[in-house]
PDB file of C-alpha atoms and ligand atoms in Angstrom:
ATOM      1  CA  MET A 175     -10.943 -17.894   8.447  1.00 78.00           C
ATOM      2  CA  ASN A 176      -9.172 -16.820   5.244  1.00 95.00           C
ATOM      3  CA  LEU A 177      -5.476 -15.877   5.260  1.00 95.00           C
ATOM      4  CA  LYS A 178      -6.193 -12.162   4.795  1.00 96.00           C
ATOM      5  CA  GLU A 179      -8.461 -12.147   7.817  1.00 96.00           C
ATOM      6  CA  LEU A 180      -5.898 -14.136   9.794  1.00 96.00           C
ATOM      7  CA  VAL A 181      -3.120 -11.574   9.284  1.00 98.00           C
ATOM      8  CA  GLY A 182      -5.504  -8.659   9.671  1.00 98.00           C
ATOM      9  CA  LEU A 183      -6.477  -9.877  13.132  1.00 97.00           C
ATOM     10  CA  GLU A 184      -2.885 -10.703  14.086  1.00 97.00           C
ATOM     11  CA  SER A 185      -1.608  -7.271  13.092  1.00 98.00           C
ATOM     12  CA  ALA A 186      -4.233  -5.482  15.163  1.00 98.00           C
ATOM     13  CA  LYS A 187      -2.517  -6.903  18.279  1.00 97.00           C
ATOM     14  CA  TYR A 188       0.328  -4.447  17.711  1.00 98.00           C
ATOM     15  CA  VAL A 189      -2.029  -1.515  18.197  1.00 98.00           C
ATOM     16  CA  LYS A 190      -1.976  -0.208  21.763  1.00 98.00           C
ATOM     17  CA  ASP A 191      -3.978   2.367  23.663  1.00 97.00           C
ATOM     18  CA  GLY A 192      -3.060   5.963  22.813  1.00 97.00           C
ATOM     19  CA  MET A 193      -1.506   5.215  19.431  1.00 98.00           C
ATOM     20  CA  ILE A 194      -1.920   7.185  16.218  1.00 98.00           C
ATOM     21  CA  VAL A 195      -2.408   4.393  13.690  1.00 98.00           C
ATOM     22  CA  GLY A 196      -2.086   4.524   9.921  1.00 98.00           C
ATOM     23  CA  LEU A 197      -4.900   2.516   8.377  1.00 98.00           C
ATOM     24  CA  GLY A 198      -3.935   0.833   5.112  1.00 98.00           C
ATOM     25  CA  THR A 199      -6.066   0.107   2.083  1.00 98.00           C
ATOM     26  CA  GLY A 200      -7.219  -3.098   0.410  1.00 98.00           C
ATOM     27  CA  SER A 201      -8.914  -6.383   1.118  1.00 97.00           C
ATOM     28  CA  THR A 202      -6.323  -7.460   3.720  1.00 98.00           C
ATOM     29  CA  ALA A 203      -6.131  -4.135   5.561  1.00 98.00           C
ATOM     30  CA  TYR A 204      -9.939  -4.258   5.616  1.00 98.00           C
ATOM     31  CA  TYR A 205      -9.829  -6.975   8.281  1.00 98.00           C
ATOM     32  CA  MET A 206      -7.326  -5.051  10.411  1.00 98.00           C
ATOM     33  CA  VAL A 207      -9.551  -1.961  10.297  1.00 98.00           C
ATOM     34  CA  LYS A 208     -12.596  -4.068  11.145  1.00 98.00           C
ATOM     35  CA  GLU A 209     -10.825  -5.581  14.167  1.00 98.00           C
ATOM     36  CA  LEU A 210      -9.697  -2.147  15.386  1.00 98.00           C
ATOM     37  CA  GLY A 211     -13.287  -0.958  15.056  1.00 98.00           C
ATOM     38  CA  ARG A 212     -14.395  -3.892  17.185  1.00 98.00           C
ATOM     39  CA  ARG A 213     -11.798  -3.107  19.847  1.00 98.00           C
ATOM     40  CA  VAL A 214     -12.754   0.576  19.888  1.00 98.00           C
ATOM     41  CA  LYS A 215     -16.391  -0.336  20.392  1.00 98.00           C
ATOM     42  CA  GLU A 216     -16.114  -3.338  22.689  1.00 97.00           C
ATOM     43  CA  GLU A 217     -12.888  -2.742  24.606  1.00 97.00           C
ATOM     44  CA  GLY A 218     -12.764   1.046  24.648  1.00 97.00           C
ATOM     45  CA  LEU A 219      -9.477   1.068  22.715  1.00 98.00           C
ATOM     46  CA  ASN A 220      -8.375   4.685  22.496  1.00 98.00           C
ATOM     47  CA  ILE A 221      -6.689   5.386  19.159  1.00 98.00           C
ATOM     48  CA  ILE A 222      -6.611   7.944  16.398  1.00 98.00           C
ATOM     49  CA  GLY A 223      -6.670   6.574  12.867  1.00 98.00           C
ATOM     50  CA  VAL A 224      -5.012   8.210   9.870  1.00 98.00           C
ATOM     51  CA  VAL A 225      -6.421   6.828   6.650  1.00 98.00           C
ATOM     52  CA  THR A 226      -4.630   6.065   3.372  1.00 98.00           C
ATOM     53  CA  SER A 227      -7.673   6.291   1.072  1.00 98.00           C
ATOM     54  CA  LEU A 228     -11.246   7.515   0.867  1.00 98.00           C
ATOM     55  CA  LYS A 229     -12.388   3.896   0.881  1.00 98.00           C
ATOM     56  CA  THR A 230     -10.656   3.166   4.186  1.00 98.00           C
ATOM     57  CA  GLU A 231     -11.980   6.451   5.555  1.00 98.00           C
ATOM     58  CA  GLU A 232     -15.521   5.378   4.779  1.00 98.00           C
ATOM     59  CA  HIS A 233     -14.972   1.994   6.451  1.00 98.00           C
ATOM     60  CA  ALA A 234     -13.308   3.470   9.556  1.00 98.00           C
ATOM     61  CA  LEU A 235     -16.060   6.063   9.986  1.00 98.00           C
ATOM     62  CA  GLU A 236     -18.744   3.365   9.741  1.00 98.00           C
ATOM     63  CA  LEU A 237     -16.951   1.533  12.564  1.00 98.00           C
ATOM     64  CA  GLY A 238     -16.640   4.628  14.742  1.00 97.00           C
ATOM     65  CA  ILE A 239     -12.836   4.822  14.725  1.00 98.00           C
ATOM     66  CA  PRO A 240     -11.811   8.427  15.533  1.00 98.00           C
ATOM     67  CA  LEU A 241      -9.831   9.865  12.628  1.00 98.00           C
ATOM     68  CA  LYS A 242      -7.451  12.732  11.965  1.00 98.00           C
ATOM     69  CA  ALA A 243      -5.989  13.899   8.686  1.00 97.00           C
ATOM     70  CA  ILE A 244      -2.273  13.264   8.136  1.00 97.00           C
ATOM     71  CA  ASP A 245      -1.617  17.006   8.362  1.00 97.00           C
ATOM     72  CA  ASP A 246      -3.346  17.248  11.737  1.00 98.00           C
ATOM     73  CA  VAL A 247      -0.897  14.876  13.448  1.00 97.00           C
ATOM     74  CA  ASP A 248       2.835  15.402  13.917  1.00 93.00           C
ATOM     75  CA  HIS A 249       3.621  11.709  13.605  1.00 95.00           C
ATOM     76  CA  VAL A 250       2.060   8.287  13.157  1.00 98.00           C
ATOM     77  CA  ASP A 251       3.112   5.543  15.598  1.00 98.00           C
ATOM     78  CA  LEU A 252       2.420   2.610  13.345  1.00 98.00           C
ATOM     79  CA  VAL A 253       0.925   1.985   9.914  1.00 98.00           C
ATOM     80  CA  ILE A 254      -0.471  -1.415   9.001  1.00 98.00           C
ATOM     81  CA  ASP A 255      -1.025  -2.026   5.309  1.00 98.00           C
ATOM     82  CA  GLY A 256      -1.251  -4.746   2.685  1.00 98.00           C
ATOM     83  CA  ALA A 257       1.100  -5.233  -0.272  1.00 98.00           C
ATOM     84  CA  ASP A 258       0.910  -6.729  -3.748  1.00 98.00           C
ATOM     85  CA  GLU A 259       4.338  -8.337  -3.736  1.00 98.00           C
ATOM     86  CA  ILE A 260       7.080  -8.639  -1.157  1.00 98.00           C
ATOM     87  CA  SER A 261      10.552  -9.898  -2.013  1.00 97.00           C
ATOM     88  CA  SER A 262      12.814 -12.021   0.151  1.00 93.00           C
ATOM     89  CA  ASP A 263      14.822  -8.875   0.966  1.00 94.00           C
ATOM     90  CA  PHE A 264      11.647  -7.128   2.182  1.00 96.00           C
ATOM     91  CA  HIS A 265      11.070  -4.638  -0.612  1.00 97.00           C
ATOM     92  CA  GLY A 266       7.599  -4.429  -2.059  1.00 98.00           C
ATOM     93  CA  ILE A 267       5.171  -3.363  -4.728  1.00 98.00           C
ATOM     94  CA  LYS A 268       2.029  -1.578  -3.603  1.00 98.00           C
ATOM     95  CA  GLY A 269      -0.758   0.263  -5.342  1.00 98.00           C
ATOM     96  CA  GLY A 270      -2.927  -2.553  -6.668  1.00 97.00           C
ATOM     97  CA  GLY A 271      -5.775  -0.758  -4.899  1.00 97.00           C
ATOM     98  CA  ALA A 272      -4.725   2.591  -6.430  1.00 98.00           C
ATOM     99  CA  ALA A 273      -3.866   4.135  -3.053  1.00 98.00           C
ATOM    100  CA  LEU A 274      -0.061   4.114  -3.382  1.00 98.00           C
ATOM    101  CA  LEU A 275       0.471   7.861  -3.057  1.00 98.00           C
ATOM    102  CA  PHE A 276      -1.412   8.334   0.197  1.00 98.00           C
ATOM    103  CA  GLU A 277      -0.065   4.995   1.474  1.00 98.00           C
ATOM    104  CA  LYS A 278       3.516   6.100   0.868  1.00 98.00           C
ATOM    105  CA  ILE A 279       2.915   9.492   2.480  1.00 98.00           C
ATOM    106  CA  VAL A 280       1.438   7.935   5.625  1.00 98.00           C
ATOM    107  CA  ALA A 281       4.241   5.328   5.754  1.00 97.00           C
ATOM    108  CA  THR A 282       6.851   8.084   5.413  1.00 97.00           C
ATOM    109  CA  TYR A 283       5.556   9.858   8.527  1.00 96.00           C
ATOM    110  CA  SER A 284       5.126   6.642  10.498  1.00 98.00           C
ATOM    111  CA  ASN A 285       7.579   5.403  13.138  1.00 97.00           C
ATOM    112  CA  GLU A 286       6.870   1.814  12.155  1.00 97.00           C
ATOM    113  CA  VAL A 287       5.458   0.040   9.106  1.00 98.00           C
ATOM    114  CA  ILE A 288       3.903  -3.418   9.253  1.00 98.00           C
ATOM    115  CA  TRP A 289       2.760  -5.240   6.126  1.00 98.00           C
ATOM    116  CA  ILE A 290       0.178  -7.962   6.170  1.00 98.00           C
ATOM    117  CA  VAL A 291       0.075 -10.386   3.257  1.00 97.00           C
ATOM    118  CA  ASP A 292      -1.079 -13.857   2.432  1.00 96.00           C
ATOM    119  CA  GLU A 293       1.720 -16.191   1.378  1.00 95.00           C
ATOM    120  CA  SER A 294       0.920 -15.812  -2.342  1.00 96.00           C
ATOM    121  CA  LYS A 295       2.407 -12.281  -2.191  1.00 97.00           C
ATOM    122  CA  VAL A 296       5.888 -13.445  -1.173  1.00 97.00           C
ATOM    123  CA  VAL A 297       8.197 -13.667  -4.212  1.00 97.00           C
ATOM    124  CA  ASP A 298      11.900 -14.143  -4.945  1.00 96.00           C
ATOM    125  CA  GLN A 299      12.077 -11.084  -7.172  1.00 96.00           C
ATOM    126  CA  LEU A 300       9.660  -8.185  -7.681  1.00 98.00           C
ATOM    127  CA  GLY A 301       7.982  -7.478 -11.013  1.00 98.00           C
ATOM    128  CA  LYS A 302       5.397 -10.083 -11.898  1.00 98.00           C
ATOM    129  CA  PHE A 303       2.774  -7.792 -10.391  1.00 98.00           C
ATOM    130  CA  PRO A 304       2.425  -4.727 -12.661  1.00 98.00           C
ATOM    131  CA  LEU A 305       4.180  -1.760 -11.081  1.00 98.00           C
ATOM    132  CA  PRO A 306       1.742   1.141 -10.544  1.00 98.00           C
ATOM    133  CA  VAL A 307       3.019   4.602 -11.410  1.00 98.00           C
ATOM    134  CA  GLU A 308       0.807   7.525 -10.407  1.00 98.00           C
ATOM    135  CA  VAL A 309       1.062  10.373 -12.905  1.00 98.00           C
ATOM    136  CA  VAL A 310      -0.255  13.883 -13.434  1.00 98.00           C
ATOM    137  CA  PRO A 311      -2.949  13.809 -16.167  1.00 98.00           C
ATOM    138  CA  PHE A 312      -1.293  16.727 -18.021  1.00 98.00           C
ATOM    139  CA  GLY A 313       1.179  15.198 -20.448  1.00 98.00           C
ATOM    140  CA  SER A 314       0.378  11.649 -19.367  1.00 98.00           C
ATOM    141  CA  GLU A 315      -0.073  10.317 -22.905  1.00 98.00           C
ATOM    142  CA  ASN A 316       3.455  11.441 -23.701  1.00 98.00           C
ATOM    143  CA  LEU A 317       4.630   9.760 -20.530  1.00 98.00           C
ATOM    144  CA  PHE A 318       2.773   6.602 -21.561  1.00 98.00           C
ATOM    145  CA  ARG A 319       4.644   6.658 -24.911  1.00 98.00           C
ATOM    146  CA  HIS A 320       7.913   7.255 -23.068  1.00 98.00           C
ATOM    147  CA  PHE A 321       7.310   4.084 -21.024  1.00 98.00           C
ATOM    148  CA  GLN A 322       6.423   2.216 -24.238  1.00 98.00           C
ATOM    149  CA  ASP A 323       9.701   3.338 -25.809  1.00 98.00           C
ATOM    150  CA  LYS A 324      11.589   2.098 -22.771  1.00 98.00           C
ATOM    151  CA  GLY A 325       9.997  -1.339 -23.205  1.00 98.00           C
ATOM    152  CA  TYR A 326       8.086  -1.118 -19.921  1.00 98.00           C
ATOM    153  CA  HIS A 327       4.812  -2.360 -21.494  1.00 98.00           C
ATOM    154  CA  PRO A 328       2.567   0.269 -19.868  1.00 98.00           C
ATOM    155  CA  GLY A 329      -1.179  -0.018 -19.401  1.00 98.00           C
ATOM    156  CA  TRP A 330      -3.684   2.536 -18.144  1.00 98.00           C
ATOM    157  CA  ARG A 331      -5.424   1.657 -14.906  1.00 98.00           C
ATOM    158  CA  ARG A 332      -9.122   1.670 -15.724  1.00 98.00           C
ATOM    159  CA  THR A 333     -12.368   1.507 -13.798  1.00 97.00           C
ATOM    160  CA  GLU A 334     -14.847  -1.339 -14.233  1.00 96.00           C
ATOM    161  CA  ASN A 335     -16.568   0.844 -16.863  1.00 96.00           C
ATOM    162  CA  GLY A 336     -13.368   1.035 -18.873  1.00 97.00           C
ATOM    163  CA  GLU A 337     -12.648   4.683 -18.117  1.00 97.00           C
ATOM    164  CA  ILE A 338      -9.204   5.780 -17.004  1.00 98.00           C
ATOM    165  CA  LEU A 339      -9.241   5.634 -13.219  1.00 98.00           C
ATOM    166  CA  THR A 340      -8.675   8.827 -11.242  1.00 98.00           C
ATOM    167  CA  THR A 341      -6.973   8.327  -7.880  1.00 98.00           C
ATOM    168  CA  ASP A 342      -7.995   9.946  -4.597  1.00 98.00           C
ATOM    169  CA  GLY A 343      -5.275  12.504  -5.315  1.00 98.00           C
ATOM    170  CA  GLY A 344      -6.742  13.338  -8.740  1.00 98.00           C
ATOM    171  CA  HIS A 345      -4.089  11.565 -10.822  1.00 98.00           C
ATOM    172  CA  TYR A 346      -3.933   8.657 -13.279  1.00 98.00           C
ATOM    173  CA  ILE A 347      -2.128   5.355 -12.866  1.00 98.00           C
ATOM    174  CA  ILE A 348       0.037   3.732 -15.517  1.00 98.00           C
ATOM    175  CA  ASP A 349       0.861   0.100 -14.694  1.00 98.00           C
ATOM    176  CA  LEU A 350       4.245  -1.114 -15.949  1.00 98.00           C
ATOM    177  CA  ASN A 351       4.291  -4.780 -16.954  1.00 98.00           C
ATOM    178  CA  LEU A 352       7.927  -5.503 -16.290  1.00 98.00           C
ATOM    179  CA  GLU A 353       7.838  -9.204 -15.334  1.00 97.00           C
ATOM    180  CA  VAL A 354      11.147  -8.894 -13.438  1.00 97.00           C
ATOM    181  CA  ILE A 355      12.665  -5.874 -11.696  1.00 98.00           C
ATOM    182  CA  GLU A 356      16.394  -6.584 -11.540  1.00 96.00           C
ATOM    183  CA  ASP A 357      17.335  -3.462  -9.577  1.00 97.00           C
ATOM    184  CA  PRO A 358      14.393  -1.939  -7.658  1.00 98.00           C
ATOM    185  CA  HIS A 359      16.467   0.963  -6.270  1.00 98.00           C
ATOM    186  CA  ALA A 360      17.696   1.987  -9.738  1.00 98.00           C
ATOM    187  CA  LEU A 361      14.166   1.852 -11.148  1.00 98.00           C
ATOM    188  CA  ALA A 362      12.802   3.809  -8.176  1.00 98.00           C
ATOM    189  CA  ASP A 363      15.457   6.498  -8.729  1.00 98.00           C
ATOM    190  CA  GLU A 364      14.630   6.646 -12.436  1.00 98.00           C
ATOM    191  CA  LEU A 365      10.898   7.020 -11.790  1.00 98.00           C
ATOM    192  CA  ASP A 366      11.523   9.589  -9.034  1.00 98.00           C
ATOM    193  CA  GLN A 367      13.351  11.688 -11.613  1.00 98.00           C
ATOM    194  CA  THR A 368      10.760  11.316 -14.389  1.00 98.00           C
ATOM    195  CA  VAL A 369       8.755  14.505 -14.902  1.00 98.00           C
ATOM    196  CA  GLY A 370       5.022  13.940 -14.510  1.00 98.00           C
ATOM    197  CA  VAL A 371       5.433  10.959 -12.161  1.00 98.00           C
ATOM    198  CA  VAL A 372       3.868  11.768  -8.823  1.00 98.00           C
ATOM    199  CA  GLU A 373       4.758   8.499  -7.106  1.00 98.00           C
ATOM    200  CA  HIS A 374       5.434   4.854  -7.875  1.00 98.00           C
ATOM    201  CA  GLY A 375       4.568   1.609  -6.161  1.00 98.00           C
ATOM    202  CA  LEU A 376       8.106   0.555  -5.227  1.00 98.00           C
ATOM    203  CA  PHE A 377       8.193   0.672  -1.428  1.00 98.00           C
ATOM    204  CA  LEU A 378      11.836   0.039  -0.545  1.00 98.00           C
ATOM    205  CA  ASP A 379      13.615  -0.205   2.823  1.00 96.00           C
ATOM    206  CA  MET A 380      10.444   0.682   4.625  1.00 94.00           C
ATOM    207  CA  ILE A 381       9.068  -2.114   6.738  1.00 94.00           C
ATOM    208  CA  ALA A 382       9.883  -3.215  10.278  1.00 91.00           C
ATOM    209  CA  ARG A 383       7.791  -6.336  10.297  1.00 96.00           C
ATOM    210  CA  VAL A 384       5.762  -8.462   7.918  1.00 98.00           C
ATOM    211  CA  ILE A 385       3.009 -10.842   8.916  1.00 98.00           C
ATOM    212  CA  VAL A 386       2.518 -13.600   6.359  1.00 97.00           C
ATOM    213  CA  GLY A 387      -0.661 -15.642   6.358  1.00 97.00           C
ATOM    214  CA  THR A 388      -0.038 -19.386   5.887  1.00 96.00           C
ATOM    215  CA  PRO A 389      -2.363 -22.364   6.313  1.00 94.00           C
ATOM    216  CA  ASP A 390      -0.372 -23.131   9.515  1.00 95.00           C
ATOM    217  CA  GLY A 391      -1.150 -19.702  10.927  1.00 95.00           C
ATOM    218  CA  PRO A 392       0.298 -16.184  10.824  1.00 97.00           C
ATOM    219  CA  LYS A 393       4.096 -16.041  10.534  1.00 97.00           C
ATOM    220  CA  THR A 394       5.607 -12.804  11.838  1.00 97.00           C
ATOM    221  CA  ILE A 395       8.998 -11.835  10.443  1.00 97.00           C
ATOM    222  CA  GLU A 396      11.019  -9.036  12.033  1.00 95.00           C
ATOM    223  CA  VAL A 397      12.959  -7.268   9.322  1.00 94.00           C
ATOM    224  CA  PRO A 398      16.673  -7.135  10.266  1.00 86.00           C
TER     225      PRO A 398
HETATM  226  C1  5RP B 497      -3.596  -0.459  -2.280  1.00 53.86           C
HETATM  227  C2  5RP B 497      -2.528  -1.395  -1.906  1.00 53.86           C
HETATM  228  C3  5RP B 497      -2.939  -2.643  -1.224  1.00 53.86           C
HETATM  229  O1  5RP B 497      -2.367  -2.672   0.035  1.00 53.86           O
HETATM  230  C4  5RP B 497      -2.464  -3.809  -2.031  1.00 53.86           C
HETATM  231  O2  5RP B 497      -3.001  -3.678  -3.329  1.00 53.86           O
HETATM  232  C5  5RP B 497      -2.890  -5.136  -1.425  1.00 53.86           C
HETATM  233  O3  5RP B 497      -4.264  -5.256  -1.515  1.00 53.86           O
HETATM  234  P1  5RP B 497      -5.049  -6.548  -1.058  1.00 53.86           P
HETATM  235  O4  5RP B 497      -4.847  -6.668   0.412  1.00 53.86           O
HETATM  236  O5  5RP B 497      -6.466  -6.272  -1.450  1.00 53.86           O
HETATM  237  O6  5RP B 497      -4.480  -7.729  -1.805  1.00 53.86           O
HETATM  238  O7  5RP B 497      -1.360  -1.176  -2.109  1.00 53.86           O
HETATM  239  O8  5RP B 497      -3.096   0.607  -3.018  1.00 53.86           O
END
């Protein structure tokens, strides 16, 4: 079993009957969704899923997991999602799968957030992974130049065909190649205040628990 599958299966144990569960996006969350689908089918697990992307929606529907839109529930009990980087103080970068906006919205309305990562995602300091910034197409080339001027080494997120990728929310993504983020909160504040930025991939002070996949098994860390 690979490490992504290992943590996907482990995280599904936190899902109990009657819960409204946020279903994350990506190749790690895939295994959690698959396991929940199995439990729905084989064990009669009674849950409502709230998806964080069209891709996860498609997967969950194939598996027969009952779904509701985020606006049709008044809360989410628990969201389980992957991450691209997680620092030793439990902040993270997300959005490698281009779903950061919906992921952050679902996490914001969730009572608990669990991240599932293989051990390669755990870092001392955030920034090696390019930071995704979701932007409104209108004016985005100016915004791109603004990030260039700031020395953030921006790059457009593109599809396999080389076209600029459009997110599920109808926006573009500019990835910032920062190498090291010295002060994630200051950068998050700056991006929050930048006109044309819809959302960024800094997920700070958000998680209750992280499950790290190691060759010795899943290691669950409760965030203090
Ligand atoms: C999607 C995400 C993913 O959770 C993140 O990219 C991790 O993906 P994977 O599990 O495939 O490594 O943030 O927007």
